[in-house]
Amino acid sequence: MSLKNQKFNKSIEVLTKSIRGEVLLDELMSRHTSFKIGGSAEIFVKPYDADDLITTLRWAKNNKMPIFVVGNGTNIIVSDSGIEGVVIKISDTFSNMIFDRNDVLVQAGVSLQKLLEEGMRRNLCGMEFAWGIPGAIGGSIAMNAGSNSRFLSTRVKYVNVVDYNGSIFKLNHDELRFDYRYSRIQDENLILLDALFELESKDFKEIEKERETSIIIRREKQPINYPCAGSVFKNPPTTYAGRVLDEAGCKGLRIGDAQISELHANFIINLGNATAHDIVSLIRDAQARVYKVKDLILELEIKLAGNFRDIRLMEKKK
Ligand SMILES: Cc1cc2nc3c(=O)[nH]c(=O)nc-3n(C[C@H](O)[C@H](O)[C@H](O)COP(=O)(O)OP(=O)(O)OC[C@H]3O[C@@H](n4cnc5c(N)ncnc54)[C@H](O)[C@@H]3O)c2cc1C
C-alpha cells in the first residue's frame, strides 16, 4: 500500500474513532435512494448527532473531501460511478420532535409522514397537501416540497443549520429565500439540523379524511408501486410538466429498464434493472422532445449526485 493510501486509511480510522455514528467505505447508494439506483459513496457517514456531524465536516475539510448530504433519497439520482468524497446521511438518528401548542421543533431526519401523523394525533395539521410525500424534513425543506401550489415553507418559522465549516446558526423564514422547489439551503453548503413548524388546529376526523383523499389521489395518479423519485421536472410557470411531456408523446418512452410512466408523464420508473445512465439519458430525450414540440426547456426538479458529464441536459439561461 502506498504511503498516501496508508495516511488516508489512518485518517479514516481517526474519524471512525471520533464519532458515535457509522462510517462505511464504498457503501452502495442504491440502498439509500427511492430509485434503488446508484454506485458507491467513497465514504458514507451516518452521524449520531450534531457533534458527530461537525466532527465529520471538519474532517472532510481537513482532508479536502467534497460533501454530499442525503436524507431519504427520494428526490435524487446517484451516478452509477457513485459519489466521490463524503456522503452524510441525515436520517433516523436525528428523530426528535418537541410539540409546544401549535409549534413543533422537528429534527431533520424525521420523515414528513411521521410529523404529519404525530400532528394529527394532537389535532394539528395545515400541511394536508404533504400526505404521501416520502422525504425527511431536511430534504423536504431544502427542496421546499409541496403539491397543488402549496408549499412546506408556509409552515416553517425558522431552521437551524450547520455550514461546512461546522458553524451552527439560525435562519428565519424570510432568510431562507423560499421559492417553488427552492430554498437557499440548496446553494450555500448548509445542512439542516432542525426546523420550527407552526401547525394549525384542526379536527382529527377532518385531518384523517384529508389524508385518505390525498393518498387515494396519489395512488390513482402516481406510479408509486415502482421505484421512482417523484416529479422529474419542475412545472413551467403556466402549465404542468406532466401535461407537456404527455403532449410531446413521452409517455411510455423507455431506455433499458427506465421508463416514462404511462400513468404520469413527469415520473420515471425503474422497471427492475435501470441504471442512472438509463434514467438521465431518458431525461435528456424527453427534454429534447418537449423542446422540439413545445419550444420549451423543462428544468430538472430532481437533483443529480455524482458524475453525469457524458450526458448533456438542457439548461435554461439564467
Ligand atoms: C412517490 C414519490 C412522490 C413524491 N411526491 C412529491 C410531491 O408531491 N411533492 C414534492 O415536493 N416532492 C415529492 N417527491 C419528492 C421528494 O419526496 C421530496 O422532494 C422530498 O421532500 C425530498 O426529501 P428527501 O429526504 O428524500 O431528500 P433527498 O432526496 O435525500 O435530497 C434532496 C435534496 O435535499 C438535500 N438534503 C437532504 N437532506 C438535507 C439536509 N438535512 N440539509 C440540507 N440539504 C439536505 C440533498 O442534498 C438533495 O439536494 C416525491 C417522491 C416520491 C418517490
CSV table of C-alpha atoms and ligand atoms in Angstrom, one decimal:
chain,number,residue,atom,x,y,z
A,1,MET,CA,0.0,0.0,0.0
A,2,SER,CA,1.3,3.5,-0.9
A,3,LEU,CA,2.2,5.9,1.8
A,4,LYS,CA,-0.6,8.2,0.6
A,5,ASN,CA,-3.2,5.3,1.0
A,6,GLN,CA,-1.8,4.4,4.4
A,7,LYS,CA,-2.2,8.0,5.6
A,8,PHE,CA,-5.7,8.1,4.2
A,9,ASN,CA,-6.7,4.9,5.9
A,10,LYS,CA,-5.2,6.2,9.2
A,11,SER,CA,-7.2,9.4,8.8
A,12,ILE,CA,-10.5,7.4,8.3
A,13,GLU,CA,-9.7,5.4,11.3
A,14,VAL,CA,-9.4,8.6,13.3
A,15,LEU,CA,-12.8,9.7,12.1
A,16,THR,CA,-14.4,6.3,12.9
A,17,LYS,CA,-13.0,6.6,16.4
A,18,SER,CA,-14.0,10.2,16.9
A,19,ILE,CA,-17.7,9.8,16.3
A,20,ARG,CA,-20.5,7.7,17.7
A,21,GLY,CA,-22.2,7.2,14.3
A,22,GLU,CA,-21.4,4.9,11.4
A,23,VAL,CA,-18.5,5.3,8.9
A,24,LEU,CA,-18.7,3.0,5.9
A,25,LEU,CA,-16.4,2.7,2.9
A,26,ASP,CA,-17.8,2.1,-0.6
A,27,GLU,CA,-21.4,2.0,0.7
A,28,LEU,CA,-23.8,1.3,-2.2
A,29,MET,CA,-26.1,4.4,-2.7
A,30,SER,CA,-28.8,2.1,-4.3
A,31,ARG,CA,-29.6,1.2,-0.7
A,32,HIS,CA,-30.3,4.9,0.1
A,33,THR,CA,-32.3,6.1,-2.9
A,34,SER,CA,-36.0,5.5,-3.7
A,35,PHE,CA,-34.9,4.8,-7.3
A,36,LYS,CA,-32.9,1.9,-5.9
A,37,ILE,CA,-30.1,3.0,-8.1
A,38,GLY,CA,-26.6,4.5,-7.6
A,39,GLY,CA,-23.0,3.4,-7.2
A,40,SER,CA,-20.9,3.6,-4.1
A,41,ALA,CA,-20.2,6.5,-1.8
A,42,GLU,CA,-16.5,6.7,-1.2
A,43,ILE,CA,-17.0,7.4,2.5
A,44,PHE,CA,-20.6,7.2,3.9
A,45,VAL,CA,-21.2,8.7,7.3
A,46,LYS,CA,-24.4,8.5,9.4
A,47,PRO,CA,-23.8,10.9,12.2
A,48,TYR,CA,-25.4,10.1,15.6
A,49,ASP,CA,-25.9,13.8,16.5
A,50,ALA,CA,-24.9,17.4,15.7
A,51,ASP,CA,-21.4,16.9,17.4
A,52,ASP,CA,-20.7,13.9,15.1
A,53,LEU,CA,-21.8,16.0,12.1
A,54,ILE,CA,-19.5,18.8,13.0
A,55,THR,CA,-16.6,16.4,13.6
A,56,THR,CA,-17.3,14.9,10.1
A,57,LEU,CA,-17.5,18.3,8.4
A,58,ARG,CA,-14.2,19.4,9.9
A,59,TRP,CA,-12.6,16.1,9.0
A,60,ALA,CA,-13.8,16.4,5.4
A,61,LYS,CA,-12.4,20.0,5.2
A,62,ASN,CA,-9.0,18.9,6.6
A,63,ASN,CA,-8.9,16.1,4.0
A,64,LYS,CA,-10.2,18.3,1.2
A,65,MET,CA,-13.1,15.9,0.5
A,66,PRO,CA,-16.3,17.1,-1.2
A,67,ILE,CA,-19.5,16.6,0.7
A,68,PHE,CA,-23.0,15.4,-0.4
A,69,VAL,CA,-25.9,15.3,2.0
A,70,VAL,CA,-28.7,12.8,1.7
A,71,GLY,CA,-32.0,12.5,3.6
A,72,ASN,CA,-34.4,9.8,2.5
A,73,GLY,CA,-33.0,9.9,-1.0
A,74,THR,CA,-36.5,10.3,-2.6
A,75,ASN,CA,-35.6,13.2,-5.0
A,76,ILE,CA,-32.1,12.3,-6.2
A,77,ILE,CA,-30.4,10.3,-8.9
A,78,VAL,CA,-27.0,9.0,-7.9
A,79,SER,CA,-24.5,8.2,-10.7
A,80,ASP,CA,-23.6,4.6,-11.5
A,81,SER,CA,-20.0,5.5,-10.7
A,82,GLY,CA,-21.0,6.6,-7.3
A,83,ILE,CA,-20.1,9.8,-5.3
A,84,GLU,CA,-16.6,10.9,-4.6
A,85,GLY,CA,-15.8,12.2,-1.1
A,86,VAL,CA,-18.1,12.1,1.9
A,87,VAL,CA,-21.8,11.3,1.8
A,88,ILE,CA,-23.5,12.4,5.0
A,89,LYS,CA,-26.9,10.7,5.7
A,90,ILE,CA,-29.2,12.6,8.0
A,91,SER,CA,-31.9,10.2,9.0
A,92,ASP,CA,-33.3,8.3,12.0
A,93,THR,CA,-30.6,9.4,14.5
A,94,PHE,CA,-32.0,13.0,14.0
A,95,SER,CA,-35.5,12.0,15.0
A,96,ASN,CA,-36.7,14.2,17.9
A,97,MET,CA,-39.9,16.2,17.8
A,98,ILE,CA,-40.9,18.6,20.6
A,99,PHE,CA,-44.5,19.9,20.5
A,100,ASP,CA,-45.5,23.1,22.2
A,101,ARG,CA,-49.1,24.1,21.5
A,102,ASN,CA,-49.2,24.7,17.7
A,103,ASP,CA,-45.5,24.8,17.3
A,104,VAL,CA,-43.2,21.8,16.8
A,105,LEU,CA,-39.5,21.7,16.7
A,106,VAL,CA,-38.5,18.8,14.4
A,107,GLN,CA,-35.1,17.3,13.7
A,108,ALA,CA,-34.0,17.0,10.1
A,109,GLY,CA,-34.1,13.1,10.0
A,110,VAL,CA,-37.8,12.9,10.9
A,111,SER,CA,-39.9,11.7,8.0
A,112,LEU,CA,-42.5,14.2,6.8
A,113,GLN,CA,-45.2,11.5,7.2
A,114,LYS,CA,-44.2,10.9,10.8
A,115,LEU,CA,-44.5,14.6,11.5
A,116,LEU,CA,-48.0,14.6,9.9
A,117,GLU,CA,-49.0,11.5,11.9
A,118,GLU,CA,-47.8,13.0,15.2
A,119,GLY,CA,-49.5,16.3,14.4
A,120,MET,CA,-52.8,14.5,13.6
A,121,ARG,CA,-52.7,12.8,17.0
A,122,ARG,CA,-52.7,16.2,18.6
A,123,ASN,CA,-55.4,17.7,16.2
A,124,LEU,CA,-52.8,19.7,14.3
A,125,CYS,CA,-52.2,20.0,10.6
A,126,GLY,CA,-52.2,22.7,8.0
A,127,MET,CA,-50.0,20.7,5.6
A,128,GLU,CA,-52.6,18.3,4.2
A,129,PHE,CA,-51.0,18.7,0.7
A,130,ALA,CA,-47.9,16.9,2.1
A,131,TRP,CA,-49.6,13.5,2.8
A,132,GLY,CA,-47.7,10.9,0.8
A,133,ILE,CA,-44.5,12.8,0.2
A,134,PRO,CA,-41.8,10.3,1.3
A,135,GLY,CA,-39.0,12.7,2.2
A,136,ALA,CA,-37.3,13.6,5.5
A,137,ILE,CA,-37.7,17.1,7.0
A,138,GLY,CA,-34.1,18.2,5.9
A,139,GLY,CA,-34.6,17.3,2.3
A,140,SER,CA,-38.2,18.4,2.2
A,141,ILE,CA,-37.3,21.9,3.5
A,142,ALA,CA,-34.2,22.1,1.2
A,143,MET,CA,-36.5,21.3,-1.7
A,144,ASN,CA,-39.5,23.3,-0.4
A,145,ALA,CA,-41.6,20.2,-1.1
A,146,GLY,CA,-45.3,20.6,-1.7
A,147,SER,CA,-48.2,20.0,-4.1
A,148,ASN,CA,-51.1,21.8,-5.7
A,149,SER,CA,-49.3,25.1,-5.4
A,150,ARG,CA,-48.9,24.7,-1.7
A,151,PHE,CA,-45.5,24.5,-0.1
A,152,LEU,CA,-44.0,23.3,3.2
A,153,SER,CA,-42.4,26.8,3.6
A,154,THR,CA,-45.7,28.3,4.6
A,155,ARG,CA,-45.4,26.4,7.9
A,156,VAL,CA,-41.7,26.9,8.6
A,157,LYS,CA,-40.9,29.7,11.1
A,158,TYR,CA,-37.1,29.1,11.3
A,159,VAL,CA,-34.5,26.5,10.9
A,160,ASN,CA,-31.1,25.7,12.5
A,161,VAL,CA,-28.4,24.8,10.0
A,162,VAL,CA,-24.7,24.0,10.1
A,163,ASP,CA,-22.3,25.2,7.4
A,164,TYR,CA,-19.4,23.1,6.0
A,165,ASN,CA,-17.0,24.8,8.5
A,166,GLY,CA,-19.0,23.4,11.3
A,167,SER,CA,-20.7,26.7,12.5
A,168,ILE,CA,-24.3,26.4,13.6
A,169,PHE,CA,-26.7,29.3,13.1
A,170,LYS,CA,-30.4,30.1,12.8
A,171,LEU,CA,-32.2,31.2,9.6
A,172,ASN,CA,-35.7,32.7,9.9
A,173,HIS,CA,-38.4,32.1,7.3
A,174,ASP,CA,-37.5,35.2,5.2
A,175,GLU,CA,-33.8,34.5,5.3
A,176,LEU,CA,-34.4,31.1,3.6
A,177,ARG,CA,-35.5,32.7,0.3
A,178,PHE,CA,-38.1,30.0,-0.3
A,179,ASP,CA,-39.4,29.7,-3.8
A,180,TYR,CA,-41.0,26.9,-5.9
A,181,ARG,CA,-38.9,23.8,-5.1
A,182,TYR,CA,-36.1,26.1,-3.8
A,183,SER,CA,-34.5,27.4,-0.7
A,184,ARG,CA,-31.1,28.9,-0.2
A,185,ILE,CA,-30.0,25.7,1.6
A,186,GLN,CA,-29.5,24.2,-1.9
A,187,ASP,CA,-26.9,26.8,-2.9
A,188,GLU,CA,-24.9,27.6,0.2
A,189,ASN,CA,-23.4,24.4,1.6
A,190,LEU,CA,-25.8,24.3,4.5
A,191,ILE,CA,-27.1,21.2,6.3
A,192,LEU,CA,-30.4,21.5,8.0
A,193,LEU,CA,-30.4,20.3,11.7
A,194,ASP,CA,-33.9,21.1,12.8
A,195,ALA,CA,-36.9,23.3,12.0
A,196,LEU,CA,-39.7,25.0,13.8
A,197,PHE,CA,-43.1,24.5,12.2
A,198,GLU,CA,-46.3,26.3,13.2
A,199,LEU,CA,-49.2,24.0,12.6
A,200,GLU,CA,-52.9,24.7,12.5
A,201,SER,CA,-55.5,23.4,14.9
A,202,LYS,CA,-57.9,21.1,13.1
A,203,ASP,CA,-60.4,18.3,13.9
A,204,PHE,CA,-58.8,14.8,14.0
A,205,LYS,CA,-61.6,13.4,11.7
A,206,GLU,CA,-61.2,16.2,9.2
A,207,ILE,CA,-57.4,15.6,9.0
A,208,GLU,CA,-57.9,11.9,8.7
A,209,LYS,CA,-60.4,12.4,5.8
A,210,GLU,CA,-57.9,14.7,4.0
A,211,ARG,CA,-55.2,12.2,4.5
A,212,GLU,CA,-57.3,9.4,2.9
A,213,THR,CA,-58.4,11.5,0.0
A,214,SER,CA,-54.8,12.6,-0.7
A,215,ILE,CA,-53.5,9.1,-0.5
A,216,ILE,CA,-56.2,7.8,-2.8
A,217,ILE,CA,-55.4,10.5,-5.4
A,218,ARG,CA,-51.7,9.7,-5.2
A,219,ARG,CA,-52.4,6.0,-5.8
A,220,GLU,CA,-54.6,6.8,-8.8
A,221,LYS,CA,-52.2,9.4,-10.4
A,222,GLN,CA,-48.7,8.3,-9.4
A,223,PRO,CA,-46.8,5.1,-10.2
A,224,ILE,CA,-46.0,4.5,-6.5
A,225,ASN,CA,-45.6,0.7,-7.0
A,226,TYR,CA,-42.4,1.2,-8.8
A,227,PRO,CA,-39.1,2.7,-7.6
A,228,CYS,CA,-39.1,6.3,-8.6
A,229,ALA,CA,-38.1,9.7,-7.2
A,230,GLY,CA,-41.2,11.9,-7.6
A,231,SER,CA,-41.5,14.6,-10.3
A,232,VAL,CA,-38.5,14.7,-12.6
A,233,PHE,CA,-39.1,18.2,-13.9
A,234,LYS,CA,-40.4,21.4,-12.3
A,235,ASN,CA,-43.7,22.7,-13.6
A,236,PRO,CA,-43.2,25.6,-16.1
A,237,PRO,CA,-44.9,28.8,-14.9
A,238,THR,CA,-48.2,28.4,-16.8
A,239,THR,CA,-48.7,24.7,-17.2
A,240,TYR,CA,-47.8,21.3,-15.8
A,241,ALA,CA,-44.6,19.4,-16.8
A,242,GLY,CA,-46.6,16.1,-16.9
A,243,ARG,CA,-49.1,17.7,-19.4
A,244,VAL,CA,-46.4,18.9,-21.8
A,245,LEU,CA,-44.5,15.7,-21.6
A,246,ASP,CA,-47.7,13.8,-22.4
A,247,GLU,CA,-48.5,16.1,-25.4
A,248,ALA,CA,-44.9,15.7,-26.7
A,249,GLY,CA,-45.5,11.9,-26.8
A,250,CYS,CA,-43.2,11.0,-24.0
A,251,LYS,CA,-45.4,8.6,-22.0
A,252,GLY,CA,-44.0,5.0,-22.2
A,253,LEU,CA,-40.6,6.0,-23.7
A,254,ARG,CA,-38.0,3.6,-22.4
A,255,ILE,CA,-34.3,3.2,-22.2
A,256,GLY,CA,-33.1,-0.1,-20.7
A,257,ASP,CA,-35.3,-0.6,-17.6
A,258,ALA,CA,-36.0,3.2,-17.2
A,259,GLN,CA,-39.4,4.2,-18.4
A,260,ILE,CA,-41.5,7.4,-18.5
A,261,SER,CA,-44.6,6.3,-16.6
A,262,GLU,CA,-47.8,5.6,-18.6
A,263,LEU,CA,-49.7,6.9,-15.6
A,264,HIS,CA,-47.9,10.2,-15.0
A,265,ALA,CA,-45.5,11.5,-17.6
A,266,ASN,CA,-43.5,13.5,-15.1
A,267,PHE,CA,-42.5,10.3,-13.3
A,268,ILE,CA,-39.7,8.0,-14.5
A,269,ILE,CA,-39.9,4.5,-13.1
A,270,ASN,CA,-37.3,1.8,-12.6
A,271,LEU,CA,-38.8,-1.4,-14.1
A,272,GLY,CA,-36.1,-3.5,-12.4
A,273,ASN,CA,-32.6,-3.1,-13.5
A,274,ALA,CA,-32.4,0.5,-14.7
A,275,THR,CA,-29.1,2.4,-14.3
A,276,ALA,CA,-28.7,6.0,-13.5
A,277,HIS,CA,-27.3,6.4,-17.0
A,278,ASP,CA,-30.6,5.0,-18.5
A,279,ILE,CA,-32.6,7.4,-16.4
A,280,VAL,CA,-30.6,10.5,-17.2
A,281,SER,CA,-30.5,9.6,-20.9
A,282,LEU,CA,-34.3,9.3,-20.8
A,283,ILE,CA,-34.5,12.7,-19.2
A,284,ARG,CA,-32.3,14.2,-22.0
A,285,ASP,CA,-34.5,12.6,-24.7
A,286,ALA,CA,-37.7,13.8,-23.0
A,287,GLN,CA,-36.3,17.3,-22.7
A,288,ALA,CA,-35.3,17.3,-26.4
A,289,ARG,CA,-38.8,16.1,-27.5
A,290,VAL,CA,-40.5,18.8,-25.4
A,291,TYR,CA,-38.2,21.4,-26.8
A,292,LYS,CA,-38.9,20.3,-30.4
A,293,VAL,CA,-42.7,20.1,-30.0
A,294,LYS,CA,-43.4,22.9,-27.5
A,295,ASP,CA,-40.3,25.2,-27.8
A,296,LEU,CA,-39.9,24.8,-24.0
A,297,ILE,CA,-37.0,23.8,-21.8
A,298,LEU,CA,-38.1,21.7,-18.9
A,299,GLU,CA,-35.9,22.3,-15.8
A,300,LEU,CA,-34.9,19.5,-13.5
A,301,GLU,CA,-36.6,19.2,-10.1
A,302,ILE,CA,-34.7,16.1,-9.2
A,303,LYS,CA,-31.1,16.5,-8.0
A,304,LEU,CA,-28.2,14.7,-9.6
A,305,ALA,CA,-25.3,13.4,-7.4
A,306,GLY,CA,-22.0,12.2,-8.8
A,307,ASN,CA,-20.7,12.3,-12.3
A,308,PHE,CA,-23.0,12.6,-15.3
A,309,ARG,CA,-20.6,14.6,-17.6
A,310,ASP,CA,-21.2,12.3,-20.6
A,311,ILE,CA,-24.9,13.2,-20.8
A,312,ARG,CA,-25.7,16.8,-21.8
A,313,LEU,CA,-29.0,18.1,-20.4
A,314,MET,CA,-30.6,21.4,-21.5
A,315,GLU,CA,-30.5,24.3,-19.0
A,316,LYS,CA,-32.4,27.5,-19.1
A,317,LYS,CA,-30.3,30.6,-19.5
A,318,LYS,CA,-30.4,32.5,-16.2
B,1,LIG,C1,-43.5,8.6,-4.8
B,1,LIG,C2,-43.0,9.9,-4.6
B,1,LIG,C3,-43.8,11.0,-4.6
B,1,LIG,C4,-43.3,12.3,-4.4
B,1,LIG,N1,-44.2,13.4,-4.3
B,1,LIG,C5,-43.7,14.6,-4.1
B,1,LIG,C6,-44.6,15.7,-4.0
B,1,LIG,O1,-45.9,15.6,-4.1
B,1,LIG,N2,-44.1,16.9,-3.8
B,1,LIG,C7,-42.8,17.2,-3.7
B,1,LIG,O2,-42.3,18.3,-3.5
B,1,LIG,N3,-41.9,16.1,-3.8
B,1,LIG,C8,-42.3,14.9,-3.9
B,1,LIG,N4,-41.5,13.8,-4.0
B,1,LIG,C9,-40.0,14.1,-4.0
B,1,LIG,C10,-39.4,14.0,-2.6
B,1,LIG,O3,-40.1,13.1,-1.7
B,1,LIG,C11,-39.3,15.4,-1.9
B,1,LIG,O4,-38.6,16.3,-2.7
B,1,LIG,C12,-38.7,15.2,-0.5
B,1,LIG,O5,-39.0,16.3,0.2
B,1,LIG,C13,-37.1,15.1,-0.5
B,1,LIG,O6,-36.7,14.7,0.8
B,1,LIG,P1,-35.6,13.6,1.0
B,1,LIG,O7,-35.3,13.5,2.4
B,1,LIG,O8,-35.9,12.4,0.3
B,1,LIG,O9,-34.4,14.4,0.2
B,1,LIG,P2,-33.2,13.7,-0.6
B,1,LIG,O10,-33.8,13.2,-1.9
B,1,LIG,O11,-32.4,12.9,0.2
B,1,LIG,O12,-32.4,15.1,-1.0
B,1,LIG,C14,-33.0,16.1,-1.8
B,1,LIG,C15,-32.1,17.3,-1.8
B,1,LIG,O13,-32.1,17.8,-0.4
B,1,LIG,C16,-30.7,17.8,0.1
B,1,LIG,N5,-30.8,17.5,1.5
B,1,LIG,C17,-31.3,16.3,2.0
B,1,LIG,N6,-31.3,16.4,3.4
B,1,LIG,C18,-30.7,17.6,3.7
B,1,LIG,C19,-30.4,18.3,4.9
B,1,LIG,N7,-30.6,17.7,6.1
B,1,LIG,N8,-29.9,19.5,4.9
B,1,LIG,C20,-29.6,20.1,3.7
B,1,LIG,N9,-29.9,19.5,2.5
B,1,LIG,C21,-30.4,18.3,2.5
B,1,LIG,C22,-29.9,16.8,-0.8
B,1,LIG,O14,-28.6,17.1,-0.8
B,1,LIG,C23,-30.6,17.0,-2.1
B,1,LIG,O15,-30.1,18.1,-2.8
B,1,LIG,C24,-41.9,12.5,-4.2
B,1,LIG,C25,-41.1,11.4,-4.3
B,1,LIG,C26,-41.6,10.1,-4.5
B,1,LIG,C27,-40.6,9.0,-4.5
